[in-house]
Amino acid sequence: MGAPPYARIVADIKRRIADGKLRPGERVPSTRQLARDWGVALATAAKALTLLAQEGVVVAEPRVGTVVAELRGGRGAEPRGGRGAQSGGTARRSSLPEHELARERIVRAAIEIADAEGLAELTMRALAVRLGMATMSLYRHVGGKEDLVLLMFDAAIEDFPLPAEPPAGWRAVLETSARLQWAAYRRHPWMAGITPLSRPLPSAGLLKHSEWVMAALAGTRLDATAKMNLQILVYSYVQGIAANIELERRARAATGLTDEEWLSVQGGRMRAITESGRYPAFAEFLAELGDFDLDLDRLFEFGLRPLLDGLAAIVEGR
């Protein structure tokens, strides 16, 4: 029996890379193009690209697409932290003990995989392949995937550090915390889906935000329960919107369709429903709305100020 279609696609792309027909940094065929060229389902083409990413052969570049991974030691091996995280990073890392240097390298490589393919695709085996290490050697530096994910979360949130001094007033503190968390989720979408609110992470990075918020609320009229609820509301507002970034990535990998392409496919069904006469108010609203671009950054901005306005009524007793 011959190899399954997805395996043949994987072998073909590897062969083209080995022959120099696809070079590091160059885009590989998209899911839709592979499905068309090979006469396979979109899910089959997506599985091939996922396997290539797990092996470190390709990486997903935001706003570019899937590209051939750089050779080890190239830019693909560098951390993806923000400017704040990278400034002075070389000097800091050079002073770390060898064990901590190895663990930081492992964590950063794991973040790269999760950024490109999602947390579900991160396995210890895939990580070991990316780093050129034996899988079991990883366990000398991290306790397992659960331990690794917590280290990843802390490293990712530390890429967007809180200012040395908090701004004046509880509202400015909460807004600064929310914006920095949003920036972290925007850079690392997998963070939003790690755990539900009912199972809080023992994260040192998040505890810094909690410390900030509780210090800002210390002089208010709120009791401890109200303070906790207020912090959870702000955190869940940011996390709730950010979760859709990762959900969209998963949907695109599964279907091979962008959100715009998916909406165009569903357009006929939506028109049939709205033109049935059963939902006249919604049909009238859609006619008034016209083309609507769901931009999560704009949605975050749209809701943050009203959220803080509402919390002011609780904190200040307005």
GROMACS .gro file of N, CA and C in nm, residues 150-298:
model
  447
  150LEU      N    1   0.358   2.651   3.158
  150LEU     CA    2   0.362   2.759   3.257
  150LEU      C    3   0.486   2.846   3.237
  151LEU      N    4   0.600   2.785   3.209
  151LEU     CA    5   0.721   2.862   3.180
  151LEU      C    6   0.702   2.948   3.055
  152MET      N    7   0.636   2.891   2.953
  152MET     CA    8   0.608   2.965   2.831
  152MET      C    9   0.520   3.086   2.859
  153PHE      N   10   0.415   3.064   2.939
  153PHE     CA   11   0.323   3.173   2.970
  153PHE      C   12   0.395   3.286   3.041
  154ASP      N   13   0.475   3.252   3.140
  154ASP     CA   14   0.548   3.354   3.215
  154ASP      C   15   0.645   3.430   3.124
  155ALA      N   16   0.716   3.357   3.038
  155ALA     CA   17   0.810   3.422   2.947
  155ALA      C   18   0.737   3.515   2.850
  156ALA      N   19   0.621   3.470   2.801
  156ALA     CA   20   0.546   3.549   2.704
  156ALA      C   21   0.491   3.676   2.766
  157ILE      N   22   0.438   3.666   2.888
  157ILE     CA   23   0.381   3.785   2.950
  157ILE      C   24   0.490   3.881   2.996
  158GLU      N   25   0.609   3.827   3.026
  158GLU     CA   26   0.721   3.913   3.063
  158GLU      C   27   0.778   3.987   2.943
  159ASP      N   28   0.742   3.945   2.822
  159ASP     CA   29   0.782   4.021   2.704
  159ASP      C   30   0.716   4.158   2.701
  160PHE      N   31   0.612   4.176   2.782
  160PHE     CA   32   0.540   4.303   2.788
  160PHE      C   33   0.532   4.346   2.935
  161PRO      N   34   0.646   4.388   2.990
  161PRO     CA   35   0.654   4.413   3.135
  161PRO      C   36   0.574   4.535   3.179
  162LEU      N   37   0.527   4.529   3.302
  162LEU     CA   38   0.464   4.646   3.363
  162LEU      C   39   0.569   4.755   3.385
  163PRO      N   40   0.528   4.881   3.381
  163PRO     CA   41   0.624   4.989   3.411
  163PRO      C   42   0.680   4.976   3.552
  164ALA      N   43   0.795   5.035   3.572
  164ALA     CA   44   0.859   5.029   3.703
  164ALA      C   45   0.772   5.094   3.810
  165GLU      N   46   0.703   5.201   3.772
  165GLU     CA   47   0.614   5.270   3.865
  165GLU      C   48   0.473   5.270   3.807
  166PRO      N   49   0.372   5.232   3.888
  166PRO     CA   50   0.235   5.232   3.837
  166PRO      C   51   0.184   5.373   3.815
  167PRO      N   52   0.090   5.392   3.723
  167PRO     CA   53   0.030   5.525   3.705
  167PRO      C   54  -0.059   5.560   3.824
  168ALA      N   55  -0.098   5.684   3.832
  168ALA     CA   56  -0.180   5.730   3.945
  168ALA      C   57  -0.325   5.688   3.924
  169GLY      N   58  -0.386   5.632   4.026
  169GLY     CA   59  -0.527   5.600   4.021
  169GLY      C   60  -0.556   5.457   3.979
  170TRP      N   61  -0.660   5.398   4.040
  170TRP     CA   62  -0.693   5.259   4.013
  170TRP      C   63  -0.730   5.237   3.866
  171ARG      N   64  -0.800   5.335   3.806
  171ARG     CA   65  -0.846   5.317   3.669
  171ARG      C   66  -0.728   5.310   3.571
  172ALA      N   67  -0.631   5.397   3.587
  172ALA     CA   68  -0.514   5.395   3.500
  172ALA      C   69  -0.435   5.266   3.517
  173VAL      N   70  -0.431   5.214   3.640
  173VAL     CA   71  -0.361   5.088   3.666
  173VAL      C   72  -0.430   4.974   3.593
  174LEU      N   73  -0.563   4.965   3.605
  174LEU     CA   74  -0.636   4.858   3.538
  174LEU      C   75  -0.625   4.869   3.386
  175GLU      N   76  -0.629   4.991   3.334
  175GLU     CA   77  -0.619   5.008   3.189
  175GLU      C   78  -0.481   4.968   3.139
  176THR      N   79  -0.376   5.007   3.211
  176THR     CA   80  -0.240   4.969   3.170
  176THR      C   81  -0.223   4.818   3.173
  177SER      N   82  -0.272   4.755   3.279
  177SER     CA   83  -0.263   4.609   3.290
  177SER      C   84  -0.337   4.542   3.175
  178ALA      N   85  -0.458   4.590   3.146
  178ALA     CA   86  -0.538   4.529   3.038
  178ALA      C   87  -0.468   4.544   2.903
  179ARG      N   88  -0.412   4.658   2.877
  179ARG     CA   89  -0.347   4.682   2.747
  179ARG      C   90  -0.221   4.596   2.731
  180LEU      N   91  -0.146   4.580   2.837
  180LEU     CA   92  -0.026   4.497   2.828
  180LEU      C   93  -0.062   4.350   2.812
  181GLN      N   94  -0.167   4.305   2.880
  181GLN     CA   95  -0.212   4.167   2.861
  181GLN      C   96  -0.263   4.147   2.718
  182TRP      N   97  -0.336   4.245   2.666
  182TRP     CA   98  -0.384   4.235   2.528
  182TRP      C   99  -0.268   4.223   2.430
  183ALA      N  100  -0.163   4.304   2.452
  183ALA     CA  101  -0.047   4.298   2.364
  183ALA      C  102   0.019   4.159   2.369
  184ALA      N  103   0.024   4.100   2.490
  184ALA     CA  104   0.083   3.966   2.503
  184ALA      C  105  -0.002   3.862   2.430
  185TYR      N  106  -0.133   3.867   2.447
  185TYR     CA  107  -0.222   3.773   2.377
  185TYR      C  108  -0.216   3.794   2.227
  186ARG      N  109  -0.202   3.918   2.186
  186ARG     CA  110  -0.195   3.948   2.042
  186ARG      C  111  -0.071   3.885   1.980
  187ARG      N  112   0.041   3.891   2.054
  187ARG     CA  113   0.166   3.832   2.005
  187ARG      C  114   0.163   3.679   2.017
  188HIS      N  115   0.101   3.629   2.123
  188HIS     CA  116   0.102   3.485   2.151
  188HIS      C  117  -0.042   3.436   2.173
  189PRO      N  118  -0.119   3.414   2.068
  189PRO     CA  119  -0.263   3.384   2.082
  189PRO      C  120  -0.294   3.260   2.164
  190TRP      N  121  -0.204   3.163   2.168
  190TRP     CA  122  -0.228   3.040   2.242
  190TRP      C  123  -0.246   3.064   2.392
  191MET      N  124  -0.198   3.177   2.443
  191MET     CA  125  -0.207   3.205   2.586
  191MET      C  126  -0.351   3.210   2.635
  192ALA      N  127  -0.442   3.254   2.547
  192ALA     CA  128  -0.581   3.275   2.590
  192ALA      C  129  -0.655   3.144   2.614
  193GLY      N  130  -0.604   3.033   2.564
  193GLY     CA  131  -0.677   2.908   2.576
  193GLY      C  132  -0.615   2.808   2.671
  194ILE      N  133  -0.523   2.851   2.755
  194ILE     CA  134  -0.451   2.756   2.841
  194ILE      C  135  -0.541   2.698   2.949
  195THR      N  136  -0.619   2.783   3.015
  195THR     CA  137  -0.696   2.736   3.130
  195THR      C  138  -0.820   2.821   3.148
  196PRO      N  139  -0.930   2.764   3.202
  196PRO     CA  140  -1.049   2.845   3.229
  196PRO      C  141  -1.029   2.933   3.352
  197LEU      N  142  -1.121   3.028   3.371
  197LEU     CA  143  -1.112   3.117   3.486
  197LEU      C  144  -1.116   3.042   3.617
  198SER      N  145  -1.187   2.929   3.618
  198SER     CA  146  -1.202   2.852   3.742
  198SER      C  147  -1.075   2.777   3.783
  199ARG      N  148  -0.972   2.778   3.694
  199ARG     CA  149  -0.846   2.711   3.725
  199ARG      C  150  -0.730   2.806   3.701
  200PRO      N  151  -0.714   2.906   3.787
  200PRO     CA  152  -0.612   3.009   3.764
  200PRO      C  153  -0.471   2.951   3.762
  201LEU      N  154  -0.389   3.008   3.676
  201LEU     CA  155  -0.250   2.963   3.665
  201LEU      C  156  -0.167   3.017   3.781
  202PRO      N  157  -0.077   2.936   3.836
  202PRO     CA  158   0.019   2.986   3.936
  202PRO      C  159   0.133   3.057   3.865
  203SER      N  160   0.099   3.166   3.798
  203SER     CA  161   0.194   3.236   3.712
  203SER      C  162   0.251   3.357   3.783
  204ALA      N  163   0.384   3.362   3.792
  204ALA     CA  164   0.449   3.478   3.853
  204ALA      C  165   0.422   3.603   3.772
  205GLY      N  166   0.416   3.589   3.638
  205GLY     CA  167   0.389   3.704   3.553
  205GLY      C  168   0.251   3.762   3.578
  206LEU      N  169   0.150   3.676   3.590
  206LEU     CA  170   0.014   3.725   3.618
  206LEU      C  171   0.003   3.780   3.759
  207LEU      N  172   0.076   3.721   3.853
  207LEU     CA  173   0.069   3.770   3.990
  207LEU      C  174   0.123   3.913   4.002
  208LYS      N  175   0.214   3.949   3.914
  208LYS     CA  176   0.261   4.089   3.914
  208LYS      C  177   0.146   4.183   3.879
  209HIS      N  178   0.061   4.139   3.783
  209HIS     CA  179  -0.056   4.220   3.749
  209HIS      C  180  -0.153   4.224   3.866
  210SER      N  181  -0.173   4.111   3.931
  210SER     CA  182  -0.263   4.106   4.047
  210SER      C  183  -0.214   4.197   4.159
  211GLU      N  184  -0.083   4.193   4.182
  211GLU     CA  185  -0.024   4.279   4.286
  211GLU      C  186  -0.050   4.425   4.255
  212TRP      N  187  -0.033   4.463   4.129
  212TRP     CA  188  -0.058   4.600   4.085
  212TRP      C  189  -0.202   4.640   4.113
  213VAL      N  190  -0.294   4.554   4.070
  213VAL     CA  191  -0.437   4.585   4.082
  213VAL      C  192  -0.477   4.595   4.229
  214MET      N  193  -0.436   4.500   4.311
  214MET     CA  194  -0.475   4.500   4.451
  214MET      C  195  -0.416   4.620   4.525
  215ALA      N  196  -0.295   4.658   4.490
  215ALA     CA  197  -0.235   4.777   4.552
  215ALA      C  198  -0.314   4.902   4.514
  216ALA      N  199  -0.361   4.909   4.389
  216ALA     CA  200  -0.437   5.025   4.344
  216ALA      C  201  -0.575   5.032   4.408
  217LEU      N  202  -0.632   4.915   4.441
  217LEU     CA  203  -0.766   4.911   4.499
  217LEU      C  204  -0.764   4.913   4.652
  218ALA      N  205  -0.645   4.917   4.711
  218ALA     CA  206  -0.632   4.904   4.857
  218ALA      C  207  -0.708   5.013   4.932
  219GLY      N  208  -0.714   5.132   4.878
  219GLY     CA  209  -0.778   5.242   4.950
  219GLY      C  210  -0.922   5.266   4.911
  220THR      N  211  -0.981   5.175   4.837
  220THR     CA  212  -1.119   5.194   4.792
  220THR      C  213  -1.219   5.135   4.891
  221ARG      N  214  -1.347   5.153   4.862
  221ARG     CA  215  -1.454   5.107   4.949
  221ARG      C  216  -1.487   4.958   4.930
  222LEU      N  217  -1.419   4.891   4.838
  222LEU     CA  218  -1.454   4.754   4.804
  222LEU      C  219  -1.404   4.655   4.907
  223ASP      N  220  -1.483   4.548   4.930
  223ASP     CA  221  -1.433   4.440   5.013
  223ASP      C  222  -1.350   4.345   4.927
  224ALA      N  223  -1.293   4.243   4.990
  224ALA     CA  224  -1.200   4.153   4.919
  224ALA      C  225  -1.269   4.080   4.804
  225THR      N  226  -1.392   4.036   4.824
  225THR     CA  227  -1.464   3.964   4.718
  225THR      C  228  -1.488   4.053   4.598
  226ALA      N  229  -1.529   4.176   4.622
  226ALA     CA  230  -1.554   4.270   4.513
  226ALA      C  231  -1.425   4.300   4.436
  227LYS      N  232  -1.315   4.314   4.508
  227LYS     CA  233  -1.187   4.339   4.442
  227LYS      C  234  -1.149   4.222   4.351
  228MET      N  235  -1.168   4.101   4.401
  228MET     CA  236  -1.136   3.983   4.320
  228MET      C  237  -1.225   3.976   4.197
  229ASN      N  238  -1.356   4.000   4.215
  229ASN     CA  239  -1.447   3.997   4.101
  229ASN      C  240  -1.410   4.103   3.997
  230LEU      N  241  -1.371   4.220   4.044
  230LEU     CA  242  -1.333   4.327   3.952
  230LEU      C  243  -1.211   4.287   3.870
  231GLN      N  244  -1.111   4.231   3.936
  231GLN     CA  245  -0.990   4.188   3.864
  231GLN      C  246  -1.024   4.080   3.762
  232ILE      N  247  -1.108   3.983   3.801
  232ILE     CA  248  -1.145   3.875   3.711
  232ILE      C  249  -1.221   3.928   3.590
  233LEU      N  250  -1.308   4.026   3.611
  233LEU     CA  251  -1.384   4.083   3.500
  233LEU      C  252  -1.292   4.146   3.395
  234VAL      N  253  -1.193   4.221   3.442
  234VAL     CA  254  -1.101   4.284   3.347
  234VAL      C  255  -1.017   4.178   3.276
  235TYR      N  256  -0.967   4.082   3.351
  235TYR     CA  257  -0.887   3.975   3.291
  235TYR      C  258  -0.969   3.897   3.188
  236SER      N  259  -1.093   3.862   3.223
  236SER     CA  260  -1.176   3.783   3.132
  236SER      C  261  -1.219   3.862   3.010
  237TYR      N  262  -1.231   3.995   3.024
  237TYR     CA  263  -1.261   4.079   2.907
  237TYR      C  264  -1.149   4.067   2.804
  238VAL      N  265  -1.026   4.079   2.850
  238VAL     CA  266  -0.911   4.070   2.759
  238VAL      C  267  -0.899   3.928   2.703
  239GLN      N  268  -0.905   3.830   2.792
  239GLN     CA  269  -0.889   3.691   2.750
  239GLN      C  270  -1.000   3.648   2.655
  240GLY      N  271  -1.123   3.692   2.682
  240GLY     CA  272  -1.237   3.650   2.601
  240GLY      C  273  -1.227   3.695   2.457
  241ILE      N  274  -1.184   3.819   2.435
  241ILE     CA  275  -1.167   3.866   2.298
  241ILE      C  276  -1.046   3.799   2.233
  242ALA      N  277  -0.937   3.788   2.310
  242ALA     CA  278  -0.813   3.730   2.256
  242ALA      C  279  -0.830   3.585   2.215
  243ALA      N  280  -0.918   3.511   2.282
  243ALA     CA  281  -0.937   3.369   2.250
  243ALA      C  282  -0.977   3.349   2.105
  244ASN      N  283  -1.041   3.449   2.046
  244ASN     CA  284  -1.086   3.435   1.907
  244ASN      C  285  -0.972   3.438   1.807
  245ILE      N  286  -0.856   3.490   1.846
  245ILE     CA  287  -0.741   3.490   1.756
  245ILE      C  288  -0.696   3.346   1.732
  246GLU      N  289  -0.685   3.269   1.840
  246GLU     CA  290  -0.643   3.130   1.829
  246GLU      C  291  -0.753   3.045   1.765
  247LEU      N  292  -0.879   3.073   1.797
  247LEU     CA  293  -0.989   2.997   1.736
  247LEU      C  294  -0.991   3.017   1.585
  248GLU      N  295  -0.961   3.138   1.539
  248GLU     CA  296  -0.956   3.163   1.395
  248GLU      C  297  -0.841   3.087   1.331
  249ARG      N  298  -0.726   3.082   1.401
  249ARG     CA  299  -0.613   3.007   1.346
  249ARG      C  300  -0.649   2.860   1.329
  250ARG      N  301  -0.716   2.803   1.430
  250ARG     CA  302  -0.755   2.663   1.422
  250ARG      C  303  -0.854   2.641   1.309
  251ALA      N  304  -0.950   2.731   1.296
  251ALA     CA  305  -1.050   2.716   1.191
  251ALA      C  306  -0.986   2.724   1.053
  252ARG      N  307  -0.888   2.813   1.039
  252ARG     CA  308  -0.820   2.826   0.910
  252ARG      C  309  -0.740   2.700   0.878
  253ALA      N  310  -0.675   2.643   0.980
  253ALA     CA  311  -0.597   2.520   0.958
  253ALA      C  312  -0.689   2.404   0.921
  254ALA      N  313  -0.807   2.398   0.982
  254ALA     CA  314  -0.898   2.287   0.957
  254ALA      C  315  -0.968   2.296   0.822
  255THR      N  316  -0.999   2.419   0.778
  255THR     CA  317  -1.077   2.436   0.655
  255THR      C  318  -0.995   2.485   0.536
  256GLY      N  319  -0.879   2.547   0.564
  256GLY     CA  320  -0.802   2.606   0.456
  256GLY      C  321  -0.859   2.738   0.409
  257LEU      N  322  -0.959   2.791   0.479
  257LEU     CA  323  -1.026   2.914   0.438
  257LEU      C  324  -0.994   3.027   0.536
  258THR      N  325  -0.971   3.147   0.484
  258THR     CA  326  -0.962   3.264   0.571
  258THR      C  327  -1.101   3.298   0.621
  259ASP      N  328  -1.109   3.388   0.719
  259ASP     CA  329  -1.241   3.426   0.769
  259ASP      C  330  -1.325   3.491   0.661
  260GLU      N  331  -1.259   3.572   0.574
  260GLU     CA  332  -1.334   3.634   0.464
  260GLU      C  333  -1.387   3.529   0.367
  261GLU      N  334  -1.303   3.431   0.335
  261GLU     CA  335  -1.346   3.324   0.243
  261GLU      C  336  -1.459   3.243   0.305
  262TRP      N  337  -1.450   3.215   0.433
  262TRP     CA  338  -1.555   3.138   0.498
  262TRP      C  339  -1.688   3.213   0.497
  263LEU      N  340  -1.681   3.345   0.525
  263LEU     CA  341  -1.803   3.426   0.524
  263LEU      C  342  -1.866   3.430   0.386
  264SER      N  343  -1.781   3.434   0.283
  264SER     CA  344  -1.837   3.438   0.147
  264SER      C  345  -1.908   3.307   0.114
  265VAL      N  346  -1.855   3.196   0.166
  265VAL     CA  347  -1.920   3.066   0.145
  265VAL      C  348  -2.054   3.062   0.217
  266GLN      N  349  -2.058   3.121   0.337
  266GLN     CA  350  -2.181   3.119   0.417
  266GLN      C  351  -2.280   3.227   0.378
  267GLY      N  352  -2.238   3.319   0.290
  267GLY     CA  353  -2.323   3.432   0.255
  267GLY      C  354  -2.459   3.392   0.202
  268GLY      N  355  -2.463   3.290   0.117
  268GLY     CA  356  -2.590   3.247   0.059
  268GLY      C  357  -2.686   3.196   0.165
  269ARG      N  358  -2.636   3.121   0.260
  269ARG     CA  359  -2.720   3.070   0.367
  269ARG      C  360  -2.775   3.183   0.453
  270MET      N  361  -2.690   3.280   0.485
  270MET     CA  362  -2.734   3.392   0.567
  270MET      C  363  -2.841   3.473   0.495
  271ARG      N  364  -2.822   3.495   0.365
  271ARG     CA  365  -2.923   3.570   0.290
  271ARG      C  366  -3.056   3.496   0.287
  272ALA      N  367  -3.049   3.364   0.269
  272ALA     CA  368  -3.172   3.285   0.266
  272ALA      C  369  -3.248   3.297   0.398
  273ILE      N  370  -3.173   3.299   0.509
  273ILE     CA  371  -3.237   3.309   0.640
  273ILE      C  372  -3.299   3.447   0.660
  274THR      N  373  -3.221   3.552   0.630
  274THR     CA  374  -3.269   3.687   0.655
  274THR      C  375  -3.380   3.728   0.558
  275GLU      N  376  -3.379   3.671   0.438
  275GLU     CA  377  -3.482   3.707   0.340
  275GLU      C  378  -3.609   3.622   0.355
  276SER      N  379  -3.609   3.533   0.453
  276SER     CA  380  -3.726   3.448   0.473
  276SER      C  381  -3.843   3.524   0.533
  277GLY      N  382  -3.817   3.642   0.587
  277GLY     CA  383  -3.923   3.721   0.650
  277GLY      C  384  -3.943   3.691   0.796
  278ARG      N  385  -3.871   3.593   0.850
  278ARG     CA  386  -3.889   3.556   0.990
  278ARG      C  387  -3.812   3.649   1.085
  279TYR      N  388  -3.713   3.719   1.034
  279TYR     CA  389  -3.630   3.805   1.118
  279TYR      C  390  -3.623   3.945   1.056
  280PRO      N  391  -3.734   4.017   1.050
  280PRO     CA  392  -3.737   4.146   0.980
  280PRO      C  393  -3.646   4.251   1.042
  281ALA      N  394  -3.639   4.255   1.176
  281ALA     CA  395  -3.555   4.357   1.241
  281ALA      C  396  -3.408   4.332   1.209
  282PHE      N  397  -3.367   4.206   1.213
  282PHE     CA  398  -3.228   4.176   1.184
  282PHE      C  399  -3.195   4.199   1.037
  283ALA      N  400  -3.290   4.167   0.948
  283ALA     CA  401  -3.268   4.191   0.805
  283ALA      C  402  -3.252   4.340   0.778
  284GLU      N  403  -3.334   4.421   0.844
  284GLU     CA  404  -3.322   4.567   0.828
  284GLU      C  405  -3.189   4.616   0.881
  285PHE      N  406  -3.146   4.559   0.994
  285PHE     CA  407  -3.016   4.596   1.052
  285PHE      C  408  -2.902   4.562   0.957
  286LEU      N  409  -2.904   4.443   0.896
  286LEU     CA  410  -2.798   4.404   0.804
  286LEU      C  411  -2.792   4.496   0.683
  287ALA      N  412  -2.909   4.536   0.634
  287ALA     CA  413  -2.911   4.627   0.519
  287ALA      C  414  -2.848   4.762   0.555
  288GLU      N  415  -2.870   4.805   0.679
  288GLU     CA  416  -2.811   4.932   0.725
  288GLU      C  417  -2.662   4.916   0.751
  289LEU      N  418  -2.622   4.798   0.800
  289LEU     CA  419  -2.482   4.775   0.837
  289LEU      C  420  -2.390   4.776   0.717
  290GLY      N  421  -2.431   4.712   0.608
  290GLY     CA  422  -2.344   4.702   0.490
  290GLY      C  423  -2.226   4.611   0.518
  291ASP      N  424  -2.111   4.644   0.461
  291ASP     CA  425  -1.990   4.564   0.483
  291ASP      C  426  -1.934   4.593   0.622
  292PHE      N  427  -1.916   4.488   0.698
  292PHE     CA  428  -1.865   4.502   0.834
  292PHE      C  429  -1.736   4.424   0.848
  293ASP      N  430  -1.634   4.492   0.895
  293ASP     CA  431  -1.503   4.429   0.915
  293ASP      C  432  -1.483   4.409   1.065
  294LEU      N  433  -1.487   4.284   1.109
  294LEU     CA  434  -1.466   4.254   1.251
  294LEU      C  435  -1.317   4.261   1.281
  295ASP      N  436  -1.276   4.370   1.342
  295ASP     CA  437  -1.137   4.392   1.380
  295ASP      C  438  -1.127   4.379   1.531
  296LEU      N  439  -1.054   4.280   1.580
  296LEU     CA  440  -1.049   4.255   1.723
  296LEU      C  441  -0.981   4.367   1.800
  297ASP      N  442  -0.883   4.432   1.740
  297ASP     CA  443  -0.820   4.546   1.807
  297ASP      C  444  -0.920   4.658   1.829
  298ARG      N  445  -1.001   4.687   1.726
  298ARG     CA  446  -1.102   4.792   1.740
  298ARG      C  447  -1.208   4.751   1.842
   0.00000   0.00000   0.00000
